[in-house]
CSV table of C-alpha atoms in Angstrom, one decimal:
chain,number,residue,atom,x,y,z
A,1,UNK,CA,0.0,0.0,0.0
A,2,UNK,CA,1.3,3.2,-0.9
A,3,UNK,CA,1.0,5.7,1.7
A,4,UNK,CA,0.3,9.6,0.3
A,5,UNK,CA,0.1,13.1,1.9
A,6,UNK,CA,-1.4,15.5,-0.2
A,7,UNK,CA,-0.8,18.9,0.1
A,8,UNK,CA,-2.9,22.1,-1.2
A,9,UNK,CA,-4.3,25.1,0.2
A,10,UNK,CA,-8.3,24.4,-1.3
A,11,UNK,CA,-9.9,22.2,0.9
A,12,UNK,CA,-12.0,21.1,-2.3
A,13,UNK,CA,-9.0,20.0,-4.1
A,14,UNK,CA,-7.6,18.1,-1.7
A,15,UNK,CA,-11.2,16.4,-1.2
A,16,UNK,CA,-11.3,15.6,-4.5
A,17,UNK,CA,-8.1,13.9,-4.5
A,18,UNK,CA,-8.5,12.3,-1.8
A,19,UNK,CA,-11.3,10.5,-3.2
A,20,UNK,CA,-9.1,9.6,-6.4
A,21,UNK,CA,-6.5,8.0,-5.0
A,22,UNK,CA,-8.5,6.3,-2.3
A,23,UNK,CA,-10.3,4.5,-5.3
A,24,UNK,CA,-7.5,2.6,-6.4
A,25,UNK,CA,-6.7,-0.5,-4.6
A,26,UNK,CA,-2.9,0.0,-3.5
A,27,UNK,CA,-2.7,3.9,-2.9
A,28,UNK,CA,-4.0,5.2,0.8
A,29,UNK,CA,-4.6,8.5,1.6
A,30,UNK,CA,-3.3,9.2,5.3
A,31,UNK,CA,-2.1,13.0,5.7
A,32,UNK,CA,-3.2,15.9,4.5
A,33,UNK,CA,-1.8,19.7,4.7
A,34,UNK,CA,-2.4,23.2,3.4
A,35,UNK,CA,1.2,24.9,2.8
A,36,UNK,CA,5.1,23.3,2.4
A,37,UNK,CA,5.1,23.4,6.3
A,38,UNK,CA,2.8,21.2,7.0
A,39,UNK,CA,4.7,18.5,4.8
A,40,UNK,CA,7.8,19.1,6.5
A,41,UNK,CA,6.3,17.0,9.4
A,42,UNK,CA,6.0,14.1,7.6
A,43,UNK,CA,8.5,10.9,7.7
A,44,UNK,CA,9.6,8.6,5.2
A,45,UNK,CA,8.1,5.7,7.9
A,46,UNK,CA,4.6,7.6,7.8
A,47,UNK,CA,4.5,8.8,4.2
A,48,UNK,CA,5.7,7.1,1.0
A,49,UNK,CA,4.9,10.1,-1.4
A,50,UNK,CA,3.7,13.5,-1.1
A,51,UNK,CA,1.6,15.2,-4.0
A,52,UNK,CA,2.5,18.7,-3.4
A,53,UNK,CA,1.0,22.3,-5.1
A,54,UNK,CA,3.7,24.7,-5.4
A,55,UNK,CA,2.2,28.2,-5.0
A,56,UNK,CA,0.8,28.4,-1.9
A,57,UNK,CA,0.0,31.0,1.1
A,58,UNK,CA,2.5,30.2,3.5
A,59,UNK,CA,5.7,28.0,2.5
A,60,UNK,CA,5.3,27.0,-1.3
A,61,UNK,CA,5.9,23.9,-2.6
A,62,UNK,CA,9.2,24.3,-4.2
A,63,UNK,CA,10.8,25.6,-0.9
A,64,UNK,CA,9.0,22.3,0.7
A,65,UNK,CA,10.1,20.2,-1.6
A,66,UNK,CA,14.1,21.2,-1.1
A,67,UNK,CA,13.6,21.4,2.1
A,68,UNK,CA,12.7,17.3,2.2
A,69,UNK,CA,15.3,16.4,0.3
A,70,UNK,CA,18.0,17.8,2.1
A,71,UNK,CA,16.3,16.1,5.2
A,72,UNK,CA,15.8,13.0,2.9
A,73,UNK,CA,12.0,12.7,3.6
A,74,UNK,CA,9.5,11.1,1.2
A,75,UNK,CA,9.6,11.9,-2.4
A,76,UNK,CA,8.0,14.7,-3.9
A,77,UNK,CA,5.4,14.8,-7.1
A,78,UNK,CA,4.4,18.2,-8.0
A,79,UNK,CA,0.5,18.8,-8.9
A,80,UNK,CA,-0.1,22.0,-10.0
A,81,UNK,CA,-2.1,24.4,-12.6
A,82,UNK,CA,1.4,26.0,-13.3
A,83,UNK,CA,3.1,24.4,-16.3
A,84,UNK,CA,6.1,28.0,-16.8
A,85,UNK,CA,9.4,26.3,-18.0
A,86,UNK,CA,10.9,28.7,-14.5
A,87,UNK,CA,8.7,26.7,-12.0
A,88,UNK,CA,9.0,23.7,-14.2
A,89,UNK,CA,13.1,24.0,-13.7
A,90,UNK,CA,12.4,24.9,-10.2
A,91,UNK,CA,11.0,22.1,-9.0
A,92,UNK,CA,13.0,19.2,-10.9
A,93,UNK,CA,16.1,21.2,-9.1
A,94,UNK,CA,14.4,21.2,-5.9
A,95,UNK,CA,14.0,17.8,-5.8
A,96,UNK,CA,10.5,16.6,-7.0
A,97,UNK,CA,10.6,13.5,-8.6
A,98,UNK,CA,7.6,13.9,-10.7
A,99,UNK,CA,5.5,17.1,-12.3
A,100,UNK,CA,2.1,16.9,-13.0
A,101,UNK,CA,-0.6,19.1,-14.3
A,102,UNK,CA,-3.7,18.8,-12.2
A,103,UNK,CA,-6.2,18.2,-15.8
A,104,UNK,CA,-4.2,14.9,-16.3
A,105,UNK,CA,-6.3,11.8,-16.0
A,106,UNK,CA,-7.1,10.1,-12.8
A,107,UNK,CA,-5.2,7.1,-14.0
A,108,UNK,CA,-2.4,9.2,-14.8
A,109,UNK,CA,-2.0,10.4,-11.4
A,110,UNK,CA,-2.2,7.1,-9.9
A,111,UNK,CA,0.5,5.6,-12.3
A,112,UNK,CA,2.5,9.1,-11.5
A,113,UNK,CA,2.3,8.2,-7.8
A,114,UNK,CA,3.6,4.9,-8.0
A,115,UNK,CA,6.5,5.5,-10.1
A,116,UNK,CA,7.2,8.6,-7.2
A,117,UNK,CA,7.2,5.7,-4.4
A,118,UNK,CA,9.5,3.8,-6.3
A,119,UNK,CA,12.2,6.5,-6.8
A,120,UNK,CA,11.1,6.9,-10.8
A,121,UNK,CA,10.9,10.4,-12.2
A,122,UNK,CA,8.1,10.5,-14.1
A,123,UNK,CA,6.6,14.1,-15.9
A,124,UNK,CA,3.1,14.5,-17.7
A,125,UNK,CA,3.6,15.0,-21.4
A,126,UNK,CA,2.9,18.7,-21.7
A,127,UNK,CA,6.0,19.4,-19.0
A,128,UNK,CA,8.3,16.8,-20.6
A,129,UNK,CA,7.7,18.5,-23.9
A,130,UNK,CA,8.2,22.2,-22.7
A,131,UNK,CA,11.8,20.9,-21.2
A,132,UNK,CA,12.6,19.5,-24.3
A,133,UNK,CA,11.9,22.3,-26.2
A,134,UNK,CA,13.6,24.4,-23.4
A,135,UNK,CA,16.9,22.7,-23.7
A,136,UNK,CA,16.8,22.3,-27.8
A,137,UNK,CA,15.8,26.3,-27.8
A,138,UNK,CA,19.2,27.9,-28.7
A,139,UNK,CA,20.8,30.6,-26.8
A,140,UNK,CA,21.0,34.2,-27.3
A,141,UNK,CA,24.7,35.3,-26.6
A,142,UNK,CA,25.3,36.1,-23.1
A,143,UNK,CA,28.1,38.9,-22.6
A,144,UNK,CA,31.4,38.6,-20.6
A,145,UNK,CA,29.1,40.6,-18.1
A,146,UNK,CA,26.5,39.1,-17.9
A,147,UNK,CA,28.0,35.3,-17.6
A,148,UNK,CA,30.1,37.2,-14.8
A,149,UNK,CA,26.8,38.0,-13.1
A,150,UNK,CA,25.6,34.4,-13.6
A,151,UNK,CA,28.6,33.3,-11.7
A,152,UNK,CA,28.3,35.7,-8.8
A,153,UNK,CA,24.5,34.3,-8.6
A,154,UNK,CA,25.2,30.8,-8.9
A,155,UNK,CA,27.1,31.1,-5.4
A,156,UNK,CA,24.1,32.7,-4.0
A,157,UNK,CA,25.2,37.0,-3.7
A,158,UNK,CA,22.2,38.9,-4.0
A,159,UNK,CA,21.7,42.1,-5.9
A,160,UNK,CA,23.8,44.2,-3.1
A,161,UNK,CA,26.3,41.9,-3.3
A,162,UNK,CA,26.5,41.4,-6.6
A,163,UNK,CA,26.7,45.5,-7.1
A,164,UNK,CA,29.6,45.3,-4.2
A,165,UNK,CA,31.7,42.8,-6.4
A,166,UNK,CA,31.2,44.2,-9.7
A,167,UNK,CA,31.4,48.4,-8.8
A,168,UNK,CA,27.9,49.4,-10.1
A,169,UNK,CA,24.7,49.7,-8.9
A,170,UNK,CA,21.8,47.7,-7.8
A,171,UNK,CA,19.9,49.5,-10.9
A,172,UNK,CA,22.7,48.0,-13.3
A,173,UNK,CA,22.2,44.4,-11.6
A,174,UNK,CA,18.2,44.6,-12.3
A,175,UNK,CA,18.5,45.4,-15.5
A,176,UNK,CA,21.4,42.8,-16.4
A,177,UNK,CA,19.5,40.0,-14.2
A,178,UNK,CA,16.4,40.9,-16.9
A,179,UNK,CA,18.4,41.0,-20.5
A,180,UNK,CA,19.8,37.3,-18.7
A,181,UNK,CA,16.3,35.8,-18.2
A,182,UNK,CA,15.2,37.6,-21.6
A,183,UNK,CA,18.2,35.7,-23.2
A,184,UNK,CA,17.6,32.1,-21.4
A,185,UNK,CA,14.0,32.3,-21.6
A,186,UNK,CA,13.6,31.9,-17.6
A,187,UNK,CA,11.8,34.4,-15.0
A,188,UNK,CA,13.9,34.0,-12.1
A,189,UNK,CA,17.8,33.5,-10.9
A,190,UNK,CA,17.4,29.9,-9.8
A,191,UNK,CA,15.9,29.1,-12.9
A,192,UNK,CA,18.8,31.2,-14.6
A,193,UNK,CA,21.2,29.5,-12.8
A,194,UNK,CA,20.0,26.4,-13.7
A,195,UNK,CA,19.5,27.2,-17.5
A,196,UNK,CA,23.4,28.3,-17.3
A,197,UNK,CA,24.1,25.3,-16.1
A,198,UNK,CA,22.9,23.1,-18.7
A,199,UNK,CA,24.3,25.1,-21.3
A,200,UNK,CA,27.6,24.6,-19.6
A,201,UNK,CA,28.1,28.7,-19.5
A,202,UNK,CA,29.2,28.6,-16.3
């Protein structure tokens, strides 16, 4: 029996789910939660998978979702309206094992649940596809600059920092930090970072 905890800040969602996976013969519903924190209680001896929203009041799902990982808790599959490339990215690098859309089929999710509890990444077809054509999409040119900003980011500085290191202002970072998520088709600096990375430009 595969033991979920599903978390989601609509009571009506997590109803509905609930009565999904409850249906199929070797998937039991035991926990429940409406933000990351309340997943962060849960164990890998209570809980074999969590199906986890990501924008949320409270602690989101991605934060959750590293959060577990680093504390090697139960595996995380990601069910969400959002299908962005940048919370896409977010979430594989955070850890989730799996990333589904919440219009997939009901068998879907079930199969997506199993292949969680068993270690398998698994992505609905729509997410697959928008990484595929994320990573085949080729690459404006990033200046000297702006690869030297990438770099600073990837060790975590901020924007003050960043301004510190490189003698110009926190206007100047902005506006470099937006021609570098123009240029790798992201909307934020982890998924920047992470879109670097692949590319091997830094």
């Amino acid at each position: 029996m595969i033991r979920v905890m599903l978390i989601d800040d609509h009571p009506v969602v997590r109803a509905g789910l609930r009565a999904i996976l409850n249906g199929f013969e070797d998937v039991d519903v035991v926990a429940e939660g409406a933000d990351g924190a309340d997943a962060l209680e849960a164990t890998r001896a209570e809980v074999d998978v969590i199906v986890c929203d990501i924008q949320m009041p409270g602690m989101d799902g991605i934060t959750a979702t590293r959060r577990l990982r680093a504390a090697d808790g139960p595996p995380v599959l990601v069910l969400t309206t959002y299908d962005t490339q940048a919370d896409i990215v977010a979430a594989v690098e955070a850890g989730a094992l799996g990333y589904l859309l919440k219009d997939a089929p009901e068998q879907a999710l079930h199969d997506a649940v199993v292949a969680t509890a068993a270690g398998r990444r698994t992505l609905s077809p729509e997410v697959a596809a928008s990484l595929a054509e994320r990573v085949s999409r080729p690459a404006e040119a990033l200046s000297p600059r702006e690869i030297e900003i990438l770099r600073a980011l990837a060790t975590g500085a901020g924007n003050r920092e960043l301004a510190k290191r490189l003698f110009i202002s926190e206007a100047t970072v902005k506006t470099h930090l937006v021609h570098i998520y123009q240029k790798l088709g992201v909307e934020n600096r982890t998924a920047a970072i992470t879109a670097a990375r692949e590319r091997r430009l830094i």
